[in-house]
Structure formats: C-alpha cells, structure tokens
Amino acid sequence: MYLNQHEIHSQINSSFDNFVDFVQTLPDHRFTATPYGKWSAGQQLQHLIKSSRPVATAMGYPKILLHYFGTSRQPSRSYPELVEDYRQLLAHGGKSTITYLPGIVYGAQRPVLIEAFLKQKGRLLENLGRWSENELDKYRLPHPLLGKITMREMLYFTAYHTEHHLEQLKFHELQRHNWENQLQQLIF
C-alpha cells in the first residue's frame, strides 16, 4: 500500500492526535508510572518528540543539503513493508539508540511535552506540503535501525512509530486494569 502525500498527512495527523488524546486521559500518576520496567507514558511522549524532531527539521532543509545522505534509485517500500521490516528489527532485539532515550518525566511536564509534540506534528505537516511525490521517493535520511530510507519511508515510520507507542500504552493500561481486577477478586 503506497501512501500519497495527502494520505501521509492524514496518517501523521491522526497518529499524533490519537496519542495526545490518550495521554490526556491518564491521571498524573499513570502519566509518570513506569509499568513493568517499561517507559512511562510521559517518557514515551518525550521519546516521540526526540524522534520526530530531526525528521521535521530535515524536511525543512534545502534539498541540496539532503544529497549528503544520497538519493534513492529504487522506489520506496510500501507502508506495510516498512512496518514489517521495523517489526522484524524489534523482534530481533532492535532498541532505541541513546540519542532518542527519554529522561525522567514529571506530571507537571505533560502540557509542555504535549505542546512540543504537537509542534513537531505541525512542522512535519507544514514541511510535507513543500515536497513533491517524486522528491519523497528521491531523498533519503538515516534511520538508526532501518539504515538510509527515503523521506516517504521516514514519514511512514514516523506515523507508525507513534501508533506503535500508543498501542504499548494501551496494552500497559489493559494489563494494569486486569491486574487490579484480579487483585480485587482475591481480596473480596
């Protein structure tokens, strides 16, 4: 499934908004809790800011500067192909590099982090409008796990990456809820 510029715009917009909508429903203690040794919702939000910022920035560069990373001679992968390649890397132990690791996040940081995240979304979408379909397939950026990928693939990754972290948060909340129900049944 090849996504055109309009579809990429829509996917980034909805993935970022869905993440923010979910994070805003969490009480402060759930925003900062690190379930089962995993990142808290706040840390996941900070990680997503750190990972989307360079993409938004690079999209605003003059394209001549992007020649530094080379140009692609083959078409971009489809969205499902890119997602599957990323999932395989994660399944084989792929982890975030130190640059994108979050720090400690406090509940009071939530509004600032959400604002920063939505700012990156705005930058991505604004800069996307300055790219042609051909340019999205021509220019490449380095990804820490996927290697040099086209700008279209990087945008696919950005949308999927956000959805991936939202699914992790939802899963952790479901686990917590199930655990609390089991505990309540034991007590009563």
Short mmCIF file of N, CA and C in Angstrom, two decimals:
data_model
loop_
_atom_site.label_atom_id
_atom_site.label_comp_id
_atom_site.label_asym_id
_atom_site.label_seq_id
_atom_site.Cartn_x
_atom_site.Cartn_y
_atom_site.Cartn_z
N MET A 1 0.85 -1.17 0.00
CA MET A 1 0.00 0.00 0.00
C MET A 1 0.90 1.24 0.00
N TYR A 2 0.93 1.91 -1.11
CA TYR A 2 1.70 3.12 -1.29
C TYR A 2 0.83 4.30 -0.85
N LEU A 3 1.31 5.09 0.10
CA LEU A 3 0.54 6.24 0.56
C LEU A 3 1.03 7.49 -0.14
N ASN A 4 0.09 8.26 -0.69
CA ASN A 4 0.48 9.52 -1.32
C ASN A 4 0.60 10.60 -0.24
N GLN A 5 1.00 11.77 -0.66
CA GLN A 5 1.27 12.87 0.26
C GLN A 5 0.05 13.19 1.14
N HIS A 6 -1.10 13.23 0.54
CA HIS A 6 -2.33 13.52 1.29
C HIS A 6 -2.59 12.44 2.35
N GLU A 7 -2.39 11.18 1.97
CA GLU A 7 -2.62 10.07 2.91
C GLU A 7 -1.59 10.07 4.03
N ILE A 8 -0.35 10.42 3.70
CA ILE A 8 0.69 10.52 4.73
C ILE A 8 0.33 11.63 5.71
N HIS A 9 -0.10 12.76 5.18
CA HIS A 9 -0.53 13.90 6.01
C HIS A 9 -1.60 13.45 6.99
N SER A 10 -2.59 12.76 6.46
CA SER A 10 -3.72 12.31 7.28
C SER A 10 -3.26 11.31 8.34
N GLN A 11 -2.36 10.40 7.97
CA GLN A 11 -1.90 9.38 8.91
C GLN A 11 -1.07 9.99 10.04
N ILE A 12 -0.18 10.92 9.70
CA ILE A 12 0.62 11.58 10.74
C ILE A 12 -0.30 12.38 11.65
N ASN A 13 -1.20 13.12 11.06
CA ASN A 13 -2.13 13.94 11.85
C ASN A 13 -2.92 13.07 12.83
N SER A 14 -3.49 11.99 12.34
CA SER A 14 -4.32 11.16 13.24
C SER A 14 -3.47 10.40 14.26
N SER A 15 -2.29 9.91 13.87
CA SER A 15 -1.47 9.16 14.84
C SER A 15 -1.02 10.06 15.99
N PHE A 16 -0.59 11.28 15.67
CA PHE A 16 -0.17 12.21 16.72
C PHE A 16 -1.36 12.61 17.60
N ASP A 17 -2.48 12.93 16.97
CA ASP A 17 -3.67 13.34 17.74
C ASP A 17 -4.19 12.22 18.62
N ASN A 18 -4.20 10.99 18.10
CA ASN A 18 -4.66 9.85 18.91
C ASN A 18 -3.76 9.62 20.12
N PHE A 19 -2.45 9.79 19.92
CA PHE A 19 -1.53 9.63 21.03
C PHE A 19 -1.80 10.69 22.10
N VAL A 20 -1.93 11.93 21.69
CA VAL A 20 -2.19 13.03 22.63
C VAL A 20 -3.52 12.81 23.34
N ASP A 21 -4.55 12.43 22.59
CA ASP A 21 -5.86 12.20 23.20
C ASP A 21 -5.77 11.15 24.31
N PHE A 22 -5.04 10.08 24.06
CA PHE A 22 -4.91 9.02 25.07
C PHE A 22 -4.12 9.51 26.28
N VAL A 23 -3.01 10.16 26.03
CA VAL A 23 -2.14 10.63 27.12
C VAL A 23 -2.90 11.63 28.01
N GLN A 24 -3.77 12.41 27.42
CA GLN A 24 -4.52 13.39 28.21
C GLN A 24 -5.56 12.74 29.11
N THR A 25 -5.93 11.50 28.83
CA THR A 25 -6.91 10.82 29.69
C THR A 25 -6.28 10.24 30.95
N LEU A 26 -4.95 10.14 30.97
CA LEU A 26 -4.28 9.50 32.10
C LEU A 26 -4.13 10.44 33.28
N PRO A 27 -4.39 9.95 34.49
CA PRO A 27 -4.09 10.77 35.67
C PRO A 27 -2.57 10.91 35.79
N ASP A 28 -2.12 11.90 36.54
CA ASP A 28 -0.68 12.16 36.65
C ASP A 28 0.13 10.93 37.06
N HIS A 29 -0.39 10.17 38.02
CA HIS A 29 0.39 9.01 38.46
C HIS A 29 0.51 7.96 37.35
N ARG A 30 -0.45 7.87 36.44
CA ARG A 30 -0.36 6.94 35.31
C ARG A 30 0.53 7.52 34.21
N PHE A 31 0.59 8.84 34.12
CA PHE A 31 1.44 9.50 33.12
C PHE A 31 2.92 9.28 33.44
N THR A 32 3.24 9.18 34.72
CA THR A 32 4.64 9.07 35.14
C THR A 32 5.04 7.66 35.58
N ALA A 33 4.07 6.77 35.76
CA ALA A 33 4.38 5.41 36.22
C ALA A 33 5.12 4.64 35.14
N THR A 34 6.10 3.86 35.56
CA THR A 34 6.86 3.03 34.63
C THR A 34 6.42 1.58 34.83
N PRO A 35 5.42 1.14 34.06
CA PRO A 35 4.86 -0.20 34.26
C PRO A 35 5.81 -1.30 33.83
N TYR A 36 6.04 -2.24 34.73
CA TYR A 36 6.83 -3.43 34.42
C TYR A 36 8.22 -3.06 33.88
N GLY A 37 8.79 -1.97 34.39
CA GLY A 37 10.12 -1.55 33.95
C GLY A 37 10.16 -0.90 32.58
N LYS A 38 9.00 -0.65 32.01
CA LYS A 38 8.91 -0.02 30.69
C LYS A 38 8.83 1.49 30.86
N TRP A 39 8.92 2.20 29.76
CA TRP A 39 8.81 3.66 29.80
C TRP A 39 7.41 4.08 30.21
N SER A 40 7.35 5.17 30.95
CA SER A 40 6.06 5.75 31.31
C SER A 40 5.45 6.40 30.06
N ALA A 41 4.19 6.78 30.17
CA ALA A 41 3.54 7.50 29.06
C ALA A 41 4.29 8.80 28.77
N GLY A 42 4.71 9.48 29.82
CA GLY A 42 5.48 10.72 29.64
C GLY A 42 6.80 10.48 28.95
N GLN A 43 7.47 9.40 29.30
CA GLN A 43 8.74 9.07 28.66
C GLN A 43 8.53 8.68 27.20
N GLN A 44 7.45 7.97 26.93
CA GLN A 44 7.16 7.62 25.54
C GLN A 44 6.87 8.89 24.73
N LEU A 45 6.16 9.82 25.33
CA LEU A 45 5.90 11.10 24.66
C LEU A 45 7.21 11.84 24.39
N GLN A 46 8.09 11.88 25.37
CA GLN A 46 9.38 12.55 25.19
C GLN A 46 10.19 11.84 24.09
N HIS A 47 10.17 10.53 24.06
CA HIS A 47 10.86 9.76 23.02
C HIS A 47 10.31 10.10 21.64
N LEU A 48 9.01 10.21 21.52
CA LEU A 48 8.40 10.54 20.22
C LEU A 48 8.78 11.95 19.77
N ILE A 49 8.89 12.87 20.71
CA ILE A 49 9.34 14.23 20.36
C ILE A 49 10.77 14.16 19.83
N LYS A 50 11.63 13.45 20.57
CA LYS A 50 13.03 13.35 20.16
C LYS A 50 13.19 12.66 18.80
N SER A 51 12.33 11.73 18.49
CA SER A 51 12.48 11.01 17.22
C SER A 51 11.82 11.73 16.04
N SER A 52 10.81 12.54 16.29
CA SER A 52 10.16 13.25 15.18
C SER A 52 10.84 14.59 14.86
N ARG A 53 11.49 15.18 15.84
CA ARG A 53 12.14 16.49 15.63
C ARG A 53 13.16 16.47 14.49
N PRO A 54 14.09 15.51 14.42
CA PRO A 54 15.07 15.53 13.32
C PRO A 54 14.43 15.36 11.94
N VAL A 55 13.34 14.60 11.88
CA VAL A 55 12.66 14.40 10.60
C VAL A 55 12.02 15.72 10.16
N ALA A 56 11.32 16.37 11.08
CA ALA A 56 10.70 17.66 10.77
C ALA A 56 11.75 18.69 10.37
N THR A 57 12.88 18.68 11.06
CA THR A 57 13.95 19.62 10.74
C THR A 57 14.53 19.34 9.37
N ALA A 58 14.85 18.08 9.09
CA ALA A 58 15.45 17.72 7.80
C ALA A 58 14.50 18.05 6.64
N MET A 59 13.21 17.90 6.86
CA MET A 59 12.25 18.20 5.80
C MET A 59 12.25 19.69 5.45
N GLY A 60 12.71 20.51 6.37
CA GLY A 60 12.77 21.95 6.12
C GLY A 60 14.06 22.41 5.48
N TYR A 61 15.05 21.53 5.41
CA TYR A 61 16.34 21.88 4.80
C TYR A 61 16.19 22.05 3.29
N PRO A 62 17.05 22.86 2.69
CA PRO A 62 17.10 22.87 1.22
C PRO A 62 17.47 21.47 0.74
N LYS A 63 16.83 21.02 -0.28
CA LYS A 63 17.02 19.63 -0.72
C LYS A 63 18.45 19.35 -1.16
N ILE A 64 19.16 20.36 -1.58
CA ILE A 64 20.55 20.17 -1.98
C ILE A 64 21.38 19.64 -0.81
N LEU A 65 21.03 20.04 0.42
CA LEU A 65 21.75 19.54 1.60
C LEU A 65 21.47 18.06 1.86
N LEU A 66 20.31 17.61 1.45
CA LEU A 66 19.95 16.21 1.68
C LEU A 66 20.70 15.26 0.75
N HIS A 67 21.34 15.80 -0.27
CA HIS A 67 22.18 14.97 -1.15
C HIS A 67 23.30 14.31 -0.36
N TYR A 68 23.65 14.90 0.78
CA TYR A 68 24.70 14.35 1.64
C TYR A 68 24.39 12.89 2.01
N PHE A 69 23.11 12.57 2.18
CA PHE A 69 22.70 11.22 2.56
C PHE A 69 22.48 10.33 1.34
N GLY A 70 22.66 10.88 0.17
CA GLY A 70 22.46 10.12 -1.06
C GLY A 70 21.02 10.17 -1.52
N THR A 71 20.82 9.71 -2.72
CA THR A 71 19.46 9.64 -3.26
C THR A 71 19.15 8.19 -3.57
N SER A 72 17.88 7.90 -3.59
CA SER A 72 17.43 6.54 -3.81
C SER A 72 17.22 6.29 -5.30
N ARG A 73 17.62 5.13 -5.74
CA ARG A 73 17.42 4.75 -7.14
C ARG A 73 16.31 3.72 -7.28
N GLN A 74 15.77 3.33 -6.15
CA GLN A 74 14.67 2.37 -6.18
C GLN A 74 13.45 2.98 -5.51
N PRO A 75 12.28 2.49 -5.83
CA PRO A 75 11.08 3.07 -5.23
C PRO A 75 11.01 2.82 -3.73
N SER A 76 10.27 3.65 -3.07
CA SER A 76 10.06 3.48 -1.63
C SER A 76 9.30 2.18 -1.37
N ARG A 77 9.54 1.60 -0.21
CA ARG A 77 8.74 0.47 0.21
C ARG A 77 7.32 0.93 0.47
N SER A 78 6.41 0.00 0.46
CA SER A 78 5.03 0.32 0.83
C SER A 78 4.97 0.49 2.35
N TYR A 79 3.89 1.07 2.82
CA TYR A 79 3.71 1.23 4.26
C TYR A 79 3.77 -0.11 4.98
N PRO A 80 3.01 -1.14 4.53
CA PRO A 80 3.09 -2.43 5.23
C PRO A 80 4.48 -3.06 5.19
N GLU A 81 5.21 -2.88 4.09
CA GLU A 81 6.57 -3.43 4.02
C GLU A 81 7.48 -2.77 5.03
N LEU A 82 7.40 -1.44 5.13
CA LEU A 82 8.24 -0.73 6.08
C LEU A 82 7.90 -1.15 7.51
N VAL A 83 6.61 -1.23 7.81
CA VAL A 83 6.18 -1.63 9.16
C VAL A 83 6.70 -3.03 9.48
N GLU A 84 6.58 -3.94 8.55
CA GLU A 84 7.05 -5.31 8.79
C GLU A 84 8.55 -5.35 8.99
N ASP A 85 9.30 -4.61 8.19
CA ASP A 85 10.76 -4.56 8.36
C ASP A 85 11.12 -4.03 9.74
N TYR A 86 10.41 -2.99 10.19
CA TYR A 86 10.67 -2.42 11.51
C TYR A 86 10.31 -3.42 12.61
N ARG A 87 9.19 -4.07 12.48
CA ARG A 87 8.78 -5.06 13.49
C ARG A 87 9.80 -6.20 13.59
N GLN A 88 10.32 -6.61 12.46
CA GLN A 88 11.34 -7.67 12.46
C GLN A 88 12.59 -7.22 13.20
N LEU A 89 13.00 -5.98 12.98
CA LEU A 89 14.17 -5.46 13.69
C LEU A 89 13.93 -5.43 15.19
N LEU A 90 12.73 -5.02 15.61
CA LEU A 90 12.40 -5.01 17.04
C LEU A 90 12.38 -6.44 17.59
N ALA A 91 11.81 -7.36 16.82
CA ALA A 91 11.72 -8.75 17.26
C ALA A 91 13.10 -9.38 17.44
N HIS A 92 14.08 -8.87 16.72
CA HIS A 92 15.44 -9.39 16.81
C HIS A 92 16.32 -8.53 17.72
N GLY A 93 15.67 -7.80 18.63
CA GLY A 93 16.43 -7.08 19.65
C GLY A 93 16.72 -5.62 19.36
N GLY A 94 16.18 -5.08 18.27
CA GLY A 94 16.40 -3.67 17.96
C GLY A 94 15.86 -2.78 19.07
N LYS A 95 16.65 -1.81 19.47
CA LYS A 95 16.28 -0.89 20.55
C LYS A 95 16.59 0.54 20.13
N SER A 96 16.01 1.47 20.84
CA SER A 96 16.28 2.89 20.60
C SER A 96 17.73 3.20 20.92
N THR A 97 18.32 4.05 20.12
CA THR A 97 19.68 4.49 20.40
C THR A 97 19.65 5.56 21.49
N ILE A 98 20.78 5.80 22.09
CA ILE A 98 20.87 6.71 23.24
C ILE A 98 20.33 8.11 22.94
N THR A 99 20.50 8.56 21.72
CA THR A 99 20.02 9.90 21.33
C THR A 99 18.53 10.07 21.58
N TYR A 100 17.79 9.00 21.42
CA TYR A 100 16.32 9.08 21.50
C TYR A 100 15.74 8.56 22.81
N LEU A 101 16.61 8.19 23.75
CA LEU A 101 16.13 7.71 25.04
C LEU A 101 15.55 8.87 25.85
N PRO A 102 14.43 8.64 26.52
CA PRO A 102 13.87 9.70 27.35
C PRO A 102 14.55 9.79 28.71
N GLY A 103 14.39 10.92 29.34
CA GLY A 103 14.87 11.10 30.71
C GLY A 103 13.72 10.89 31.67
N ILE A 104 13.90 11.38 32.88
CA ILE A 104 12.84 11.33 33.88
C ILE A 104 11.79 12.37 33.50
N VAL A 105 10.53 11.98 33.58
CA VAL A 105 9.44 12.88 33.22
C VAL A 105 8.51 13.01 34.43
N TYR A 106 8.13 14.24 34.72
CA TYR A 106 7.22 14.54 35.83
C TYR A 106 5.85 14.92 35.30
N GLY A 107 4.84 14.72 36.11
CA GLY A 107 3.47 15.04 35.71
C GLY A 107 3.30 16.48 35.27
N ALA A 108 4.00 17.39 35.93
CA ALA A 108 3.88 18.81 35.59
C ALA A 108 4.41 19.13 34.19
N GLN A 109 5.19 18.23 33.62
CA GLN A 109 5.74 18.45 32.28
C GLN A 109 4.75 18.12 31.17
N ARG A 110 3.67 17.46 31.51
CA ARG A 110 2.74 16.98 30.48
C ARG A 110 2.31 18.07 29.50
N PRO A 111 1.82 19.23 29.95
CA PRO A 111 1.38 20.23 28.97
C PRO A 111 2.50 20.70 28.04
N VAL A 112 3.69 20.86 28.59
CA VAL A 112 4.83 21.31 27.78
C VAL A 112 5.22 20.24 26.77
N LEU A 113 5.23 18.98 27.20
CA LEU A 113 5.57 17.89 26.29
C LEU A 113 4.52 17.73 25.20
N ILE A 114 3.27 17.83 25.55
CA ILE A 114 2.21 17.73 24.54
C ILE A 114 2.34 18.87 23.54
N GLU A 115 2.59 20.07 24.03
CA GLU A 115 2.77 21.22 23.13
C GLU A 115 3.96 21.00 22.20
N ALA A 116 5.07 20.48 22.73
CA ALA A 116 6.25 20.22 21.90
C ALA A 116 5.97 19.13 20.86
N PHE A 117 5.22 18.12 21.25
CA PHE A 117 4.87 17.03 20.34
C PHE A 117 3.99 17.55 19.20
N LEU A 118 2.98 18.34 19.56
CA LEU A 118 2.10 18.89 18.54
C LEU A 118 2.83 19.90 17.65
N LYS A 119 3.84 20.57 18.20
CA LYS A 119 4.66 21.47 17.39
C LYS A 119 5.41 20.68 16.32
N GLN A 120 5.94 19.52 16.70
CA GLN A 120 6.64 18.69 15.72
C GLN A 120 5.67 18.20 14.65
N LYS A 121 4.48 17.84 15.06
CA LYS A 121 3.46 17.43 14.08
C LYS A 121 3.21 18.57 13.10
N GLY A 122 3.04 19.78 13.61
CA GLY A 122 2.80 20.94 12.74
C GLY A 122 3.95 21.17 11.78
N ARG A 123 5.17 21.05 12.28
CA ARG A 123 6.35 21.24 11.42
C ARG A 123 6.40 20.16 10.33
N LEU A 124 6.14 18.92 10.72
CA LEU A 124 6.13 17.83 9.74
C LEU A 124 5.11 18.09 8.64
N LEU A 125 3.90 18.43 9.04
CA LEU A 125 2.84 18.61 8.06
C LEU A 125 3.07 19.84 7.19
N GLU A 126 3.57 20.91 7.80
CA GLU A 126 3.87 22.12 7.02
C GLU A 126 4.98 21.84 6.00
N ASN A 127 6.04 21.19 6.45
CA ASN A 127 7.15 20.89 5.55
C ASN A 127 6.77 19.86 4.48
N LEU A 128 5.90 18.93 4.82
CA LEU A 128 5.45 17.94 3.85
C LEU A 128 4.83 18.61 2.63
N GLY A 129 4.11 19.69 2.85
CA GLY A 129 3.47 20.41 1.75
C GLY A 129 4.46 21.01 0.76
N ARG A 130 5.72 21.08 1.13
CA ARG A 130 6.76 21.65 0.26
C ARG A 130 7.48 20.57 -0.56
N TRP A 131 7.04 19.35 -0.43
CA TRP A 131 7.69 18.24 -1.12
C TRP A 131 6.78 17.69 -2.21
N SER A 132 7.37 17.33 -3.33
CA SER A 132 6.61 16.66 -4.39
C SER A 132 6.62 15.16 -4.12
N GLU A 133 5.72 14.46 -4.77
CA GLU A 133 5.69 12.99 -4.63
C GLU A 133 7.04 12.40 -5.05
N ASN A 134 7.62 12.89 -6.14
CA ASN A 134 8.91 12.37 -6.61
C ASN A 134 10.02 12.63 -5.60
N GLU A 135 10.01 13.81 -4.99
CA GLU A 135 11.05 14.15 -4.01
C GLU A 135 10.97 13.25 -2.78
N LEU A 136 9.76 12.86 -2.39
CA LEU A 136 9.60 11.98 -1.24
C LEU A 136 10.27 10.62 -1.47
N ASP A 137 10.34 10.21 -2.72
CA ASP A 137 10.97 8.93 -3.05
C ASP A 137 12.45 9.09 -3.41
N LYS A 138 12.89 10.29 -3.69
CA LYS A 138 14.27 10.51 -4.12
C LYS A 138 15.23 10.69 -2.96
N TYR A 139 14.89 11.55 -2.01
CA TYR A 139 15.82 11.91 -0.93
C TYR A 139 15.73 10.92 0.22
N ARG A 140 16.87 10.71 0.87
CA ARG A 140 16.95 9.74 1.96
C ARG A 140 17.45 10.40 3.23
N LEU A 141 17.12 9.76 4.32
CA LEU A 141 17.63 10.13 5.64
C LEU A 141 18.09 8.86 6.35
N PRO A 142 19.05 9.00 7.26
CA PRO A 142 19.48 7.81 8.01
C PRO A 142 18.52 7.52 9.17
N HIS A 143 18.20 6.27 9.32
CA HIS A 143 17.41 5.81 10.47
C HIS A 143 18.30 4.88 11.27
N PRO A 144 18.30 5.00 12.61
CA PRO A 144 19.23 4.20 13.42
C PRO A 144 19.09 2.68 13.26
N LEU A 145 17.91 2.19 12.93
CA LEU A 145 17.71 0.75 12.77
C LEU A 145 17.51 0.34 11.31
N LEU A 146 16.81 1.17 10.56
CA LEU A 146 16.45 0.82 9.19
C LEU A 146 17.49 1.23 8.15
N GLY A 147 18.50 1.98 8.57
CA GLY A 147 19.50 2.46 7.62
C GLY A 147 18.99 3.68 6.86
N LYS A 148 19.56 3.93 5.69
CA LYS A 148 19.11 5.07 4.89
C LYS A 148 17.80 4.71 4.20
N ILE A 149 16.79 5.50 4.49
CA ILE A 149 15.47 5.25 3.92
C ILE A 149 14.97 6.53 3.26
N THR A 150 14.04 6.37 2.33
CA THR A 150 13.51 7.54 1.64
C THR A 150 12.70 8.41 2.61
N MET A 151 12.50 9.64 2.20
CA MET A 151 11.69 10.53 3.04
C MET A 151 10.28 9.98 3.20
N ARG A 152 9.73 9.39 2.15
CA ARG A 152 8.39 8.79 2.26
C ARG A 152 8.42 7.70 3.33
N GLU A 153 9.44 6.84 3.29
CA GLU A 153 9.54 5.77 4.28
C GLU A 153 9.74 6.33 5.68
N MET A 154 10.49 7.43 5.80
CA MET A 154 10.70 8.05 7.11
C MET A 154 9.38 8.59 7.66
N LEU A 155 8.56 9.12 6.78
CA LEU A 155 7.25 9.62 7.22
C LEU A 155 6.33 8.45 7.58
N TYR A 156 6.40 7.37 6.81
CA TYR A 156 5.66 6.15 7.18
C TYR A 156 6.09 5.72 8.58
N PHE A 157 7.41 5.67 8.78
CA PHE A 157 7.94 5.26 10.08
C PHE A 157 7.43 6.18 11.19
N THR A 158 7.45 7.48 10.96
CA THR A 158 7.04 8.44 11.99
C THR A 158 5.59 8.20 12.40
N ALA A 159 4.73 7.97 11.42
CA ALA A 159 3.32 7.69 11.74
C ALA A 159 3.19 6.35 12.47
N TYR A 160 3.85 5.32 11.94
CA TYR A 160 3.73 4.01 12.58
C TYR A 160 4.36 4.00 13.97
N HIS A 161 5.49 4.62 14.11
CA HIS A 161 6.20 4.67 15.39
C HIS A 161 5.30 5.25 16.48
N THR A 162 4.57 6.30 16.13
CA THR A 162 3.64 6.92 17.08
C THR A 162 2.52 5.95 17.42
N GLU A 163 1.98 5.27 16.41
CA GLU A 163 0.92 4.28 16.65
C GLU A 163 1.44 3.13 17.51
N HIS A 164 2.66 2.70 17.24
CA HIS A 164 3.29 1.61 17.99
C HIS A 164 3.37 1.97 19.49
N HIS A 165 3.79 3.17 19.79
CA HIS A 165 3.90 3.58 21.19
C HIS A 165 2.52 3.76 21.83
N LEU A 166 1.54 4.19 21.07
CA LEU A 166 0.18 4.28 21.60
C LEU A 166 -0.33 2.88 21.95
N GLU A 167 -0.09 1.92 21.08
CA GLU A 167 -0.52 0.55 21.36
C GLU A 167 0.18 0.00 22.60
N GLN A 168 1.45 0.33 22.79
CA GLN A 168 2.16 -0.09 24.00
C GLN A 168 1.48 0.49 25.24
N LEU A 169 1.15 1.78 25.19
CA LEU A 169 0.49 2.42 26.34
C LEU A 169 -0.85 1.76 26.63
N LYS A 170 -1.62 1.52 25.60
CA LYS A 170 -2.94 0.89 25.78
C LYS A 170 -2.79 -0.51 26.36
N PHE A 171 -1.79 -1.23 25.89
CA PHE A 171 -1.54 -2.58 26.40
C PHE A 171 -1.17 -2.54 27.89
N HIS A 172 -0.30 -1.62 28.27
CA HIS A 172 0.10 -1.50 29.67
C HIS A 172 -1.09 -1.10 30.55
N GLU A 173 -1.94 -0.24 30.05
CA GLU A 173 -3.13 0.14 30.81
C GLU A 173 -4.08 -1.04 30.97
N LEU A 174 -4.22 -1.83 29.92
CA LEU A 174 -5.07 -3.02 29.99
C LEU A 174 -4.49 -4.03 30.98
N GLN A 175 -3.18 -4.24 30.95
CA GLN A 175 -2.54 -5.13 31.91
C GLN A 175 -2.77 -4.65 33.34
N ARG A 176 -2.59 -3.36 33.56
CA ARG A 176 -2.79 -2.79 34.89
C ARG A 176 -4.22 -3.00 35.35
N HIS A 177 -5.16 -2.74 34.45
CA HIS A 177 -6.57 -2.91 34.79
C HIS A 177 -6.88 -4.37 35.12
N ASN A 178 -6.37 -5.29 34.33
CA ASN A 178 -6.61 -6.72 34.58
C ASN A 178 -5.98 -7.15 35.90
N TRP A 179 -4.77 -6.66 36.18
CA TRP A 179 -4.09 -6.98 37.42
C TRP A 179 -4.89 -6.45 38.62
N GLU A 180 -5.39 -5.23 38.52
CA GLU A 180 -6.18 -4.65 39.61
C GLU A 180 -7.47 -5.44 39.83
N ASN A 181 -8.10 -5.89 38.74
CA ASN A 181 -9.32 -6.71 38.87
C ASN A 181 -9.03 -8.05 39.55
N GLN A 182 -7.92 -8.68 39.18
CA GLN A 182 -7.54 -9.95 39.78
C GLN A 182 -7.25 -9.77 41.28
N LEU A 183 -6.55 -8.70 41.60
CA LEU A 183 -6.21 -8.41 42.98
C LEU A 183 -7.49 -8.17 43.79
N GLN A 184 -8.42 -7.43 43.20
CA GLN A 184 -9.69 -7.13 43.90
C GLN A 184 -10.47 -8.41 44.15
N GLN A 185 -10.46 -9.34 43.19
CA GLN A 185 -11.16 -10.60 43.37
C GLN A 185 -10.53 -11.46 44.47
N LEU A 186 -9.22 -11.38 44.61
CA LEU A 186 -8.53 -12.13 45.67
C LEU A 186 -8.87 -11.58 47.04
N ILE A 187 -8.99 -10.26 47.11
CA ILE A 187 -9.26 -9.61 48.39
C ILE A 187 -10.70 -9.84 48.83
N PHE A 188 -11.60 -9.79 47.89
CA PHE A 188 -13.03 -9.94 48.23
C PHE A 188 -13.44 -11.33 47.90
#
